[in-house]
PDB file of C-alpha atoms in Angstrom:
ATOM      1  CA  UNK A  19      27.579-101.271 106.600  1.00  0.00           C
ATOM      2  CA  UNK A  20      24.651-100.187 105.271  1.00  0.00           C
ATOM      3  CA  UNK A  21      24.048 -99.312 100.982  1.00  0.00           C
ATOM      4  CA  UNK A  22      24.075 -95.682 101.858  1.00  0.00           C
ATOM      5  CA  UNK A  23      26.532 -93.904 100.037  1.00  0.00           C
ATOM      6  CA  UNK A  24      26.948 -90.561 101.194  1.00  0.00           C
ATOM      7  CA  UNK A  25      29.346 -89.442  98.538  1.00  0.00           C
ATOM      8  CA  UNK A  26      27.066 -90.232  95.832  1.00  0.00           C
ATOM      9  CA  UNK A  27      24.170 -88.878  97.370  1.00  0.00           C
ATOM     10  CA  UNK A  28      26.692 -85.581  97.320  1.00  0.00           C
ATOM     11  CA  UNK A  29      27.414 -86.035  93.664  1.00  0.00           C
ATOM     12  CA  UNK A  30      23.968 -86.589  92.469  1.00  0.00           C
ATOM     13  CA  UNK A  31      23.066 -83.095  94.584  1.00  0.00           C
ATOM     14  CA  UNK A  32      25.314 -80.798  93.331  1.00  0.00           C
ATOM     15  CA  UNK A  33      24.800 -82.531  89.701  1.00  0.00           C
ATOM     16  CA  UNK A  34      20.781 -81.244  90.230  1.00  0.00           C
ATOM     17  CA  UNK A  35      22.267 -77.724  91.431  1.00  0.00           C
ATOM     18  CA  UNK A  36      21.805 -75.390  88.504  1.00  0.00           C
ATOM     19  CA  UNK A  37      22.740 -72.056  90.923  1.00  0.00           C
ATOM     20  CA  UNK A  38      26.284 -72.338  89.508  1.00  0.00           C
ATOM     21  CA  UNK A  39      25.444 -73.887  85.663  1.00  0.00           C
ATOM     22  CA  UNK A  40      28.498 -72.421  84.359  1.00  0.00           C
ATOM     23  CA  UNK A  41      30.951 -74.570  86.331  1.00  0.00           C
ATOM     24  CA  UNK A  42      29.478 -77.908  84.856  1.00  0.00           C
ATOM     25  CA  UNK A  43      31.797 -77.199  81.822  1.00  0.00           C
ATOM     26  CA  UNK A  44      34.386 -75.324  82.855  1.00  0.00           C
ATOM     27  CA  UNK A  45      37.067 -77.631  82.059  1.00  0.00           C
ATOM     28  CA  UNK A  46      35.523 -77.550  78.331  1.00  0.00           C
ATOM     29  CA  UNK A  47      37.084 -75.437  75.568  1.00  0.00           C
ATOM     30  CA  UNK A  48      34.106 -76.510  73.406  1.00  0.00           C
ATOM     31  CA  UNK A  49      30.809 -78.139  73.366  1.00  0.00           C
ATOM     32  CA  UNK A  50      30.626 -81.915  72.703  1.00  0.00           C
ATOM     33  CA  UNK A  51      29.621 -82.406  69.250  1.00  0.00           C
ATOM     34  CA  UNK A  52      26.502 -84.699  68.832  1.00  0.00           C
ATOM     35  CA  UNK A  53      28.440 -88.170  67.928  1.00  0.00           C
ATOM     36  CA  UNK A  54      30.586 -87.082  71.045  1.00  0.00           C
ATOM     37  CA  UNK A  55      27.611 -86.967  73.173  1.00  0.00           C
ATOM     38  CA  UNK A  56      26.030 -90.044  71.589  1.00  0.00           C
ATOM     39  CA  UNK A  57      29.105 -92.040  72.099  1.00  0.00           C
ATOM     40  CA  UNK A  58      29.230 -90.279  75.905  1.00  0.00           C
ATOM     41  CA  UNK A  59      26.030 -91.619  76.684  1.00  0.00           C
ATOM     42  CA  UNK A  60      26.369 -95.100  75.277  1.00  0.00           C
ATOM     43  CA  UNK A  61      29.499 -95.079  77.308  1.00  0.00           C
ATOM     44  CA  UNK A  62      27.912 -94.339  80.611  1.00  0.00           C
ATOM     45  CA  UNK A  63      25.344 -97.074  79.721  1.00  0.00           C
ATOM     46  CA  UNK A  64      27.599 -99.965  79.369  1.00  0.00           C
ATOM     47  CA  UNK A  65      29.803 -98.937  82.755  1.00  0.00           C
ATOM     48  CA  UNK A  66      26.822 -98.625  83.985  1.00  0.00           C
ATOM     49  CA  UNK A  67      26.024-102.252  83.765  1.00  0.00           C
ATOM     50  CA  UNK A  68      29.338-102.907  85.370  1.00  0.00           C
ATOM     51  CA  UNK A  69      31.414-104.008  82.202  1.00  0.00           C
ATOM     52  CA  UNK A  70      34.645-102.565  82.019  1.00  0.00           C
ATOM     53  CA  UNK A  71      36.782-104.329  79.797  1.00  0.00           C
ATOM     54  CA  UNK A  72      37.803-102.465  76.892  1.00  0.00           C
ATOM     55  CA  UNK A  73      37.311-105.204  74.168  1.00  0.00           C
ATOM     56  CA  UNK A  74      33.987-105.613  75.496  1.00  0.00           C
ATOM     57  CA  UNK A  75      32.876-102.214  75.704  1.00  0.00           C
ATOM     58  CA  UNK A  76      33.881-102.039  72.146  1.00  0.00           C
ATOM     59  CA  UNK A  77      31.794-104.528  70.944  1.00  0.00           C
ATOM     60  CA  UNK A  78      28.833-103.178  72.915  1.00  0.00           C
ATOM     61  CA  UNK A  79      29.082-100.078  71.330  1.00  0.00           C
ATOM     62  CA  UNK A  80      29.376-102.162  67.829  1.00  0.00           C
ATOM     63  CA  UNK A  81      25.853-104.264  68.890  1.00  0.00           C
ATOM     64  CA  UNK A  82      24.536-100.648  69.533  1.00  0.00           C
ATOM     65  CA  UNK A  83      25.300 -99.378  66.176  1.00  0.00           C
ATOM     66  CA  UNK A  84      27.169 -96.475  67.890  1.00  0.00           C
ATOM     67  CA  UNK A  85      28.901 -93.967  65.035  1.00  0.00           C
ATOM     68  CA  UNK A  86      32.723 -93.077  66.236  1.00  0.00           C
ATOM     69  CA  UNK A  87      32.923 -89.159  66.363  1.00  0.00           C
ATOM     70  CA  UNK A  88      36.457 -89.322  64.492  1.00  0.00           C
ATOM     71  CA  UNK A  89      36.178 -91.931  61.952  1.00  0.00           C
ATOM     72  CA  UNK A  90      32.369 -92.462  61.589  1.00  0.00           C
ATOM     73  CA  UNK A  91      32.851 -96.112  61.800  1.00  0.00           C
ATOM     74  CA  UNK A  92      30.601 -98.537  63.366  1.00  0.00           C
ATOM     75  CA  UNK A  93      32.818-101.674  64.039  1.00  0.00           C
ATOM     76  CA  UNK A  94      34.304-100.799  67.248  1.00  0.00           C
ATOM     77  CA  UNK A  95      37.186-102.621  68.133  1.00  0.00           C
ATOM     78  CA  UNK A  96      39.029-102.303  71.454  1.00  0.00           C
ATOM     79  CA  UNK A  97      41.891-100.083  69.077  1.00  0.00           C
ATOM     80  CA  UNK A  98      39.513 -98.246  67.504  1.00  0.00           C
ATOM     81  CA  UNK A  99      38.240 -97.254  71.041  1.00  0.00           C
ATOM     82  CA  UNK A 100      41.363 -96.004  72.192  1.00  0.00           C
ATOM     83  CA  UNK A 101      41.982 -94.363  68.802  1.00  0.00           C
ATOM     84  CA  UNK A 102      38.455 -92.381  69.276  1.00  0.00           C
ATOM     85  CA  UNK A 103      39.072 -91.625  72.958  1.00  0.00           C
ATOM     86  CA  UNK A 104      42.463 -90.354  72.086  1.00  0.00           C
ATOM     87  CA  UNK A 105      41.534 -88.457  69.075  1.00  0.00           C
ATOM     88  CA  UNK A 106      38.517 -86.771  70.991  1.00  0.00           C
ATOM     89  CA  UNK A 107      40.652 -85.764  73.873  1.00  0.00           C
ATOM     90  CA  UNK A 108      43.494 -84.511  72.012  1.00  0.00           C
ATOM     91  CA  UNK A 109      40.738 -82.361  69.906  1.00  0.00           C
ATOM     92  CA  UNK A 110      39.118 -80.837  73.485  1.00  0.00           C
ATOM     93  CA  UNK A 111      42.784 -80.054  74.868  1.00  0.00           C
ATOM     94  CA  UNK A 112      43.073 -78.247  71.603  1.00  0.00           C
ATOM     95  CA  UNK A 113      39.886 -76.549  71.873  1.00  0.00           C
ATOM     96  CA  UNK A 114      40.234 -75.484  75.775  1.00  0.00           C
ATOM     97  CA  UNK A 115      44.310 -74.101  74.737  1.00  0.00           C
ATOM     98  CA  UNK A 116      42.459 -72.065  72.137  1.00  0.00           C
ATOM     99  CA  UNK A 117      39.521 -70.993  73.870  1.00  0.00           C
ATOM    100  CA  UNK A 118      40.158 -71.291  77.574  1.00  0.00           C
ATOM    101  CA  UNK A 119      37.474 -72.871  79.904  1.00  0.00           C
ATOM    102  CA  UNK A 120      33.887 -72.447  79.915  1.00  0.00           C
ATOM    103  CA  UNK A 121      32.379 -73.209  76.833  1.00  0.00           C
TER     104      UNK A 121
END
């Protein structure tokens, strides 16, 4: 089997498709805050290394000095990571309920 991944190719193609920009964020009731974007980018970079263990992901966030969007803490633990993700998700859900989609 070759290393070619048609699914990933299609996702990349769709991500670069600017003909329907409104669809990129249709499931959010608000834009992400800068601290949330920084966390998301850090998580993508960490997951991109192949690390998926929450305790190790939290340690990497702490090593990088990433600020937790909700608590403002930088002493990441597995518990804090779960709390932050849960709080962000709840806030985004509330914004979606209040604003609808397409922010």
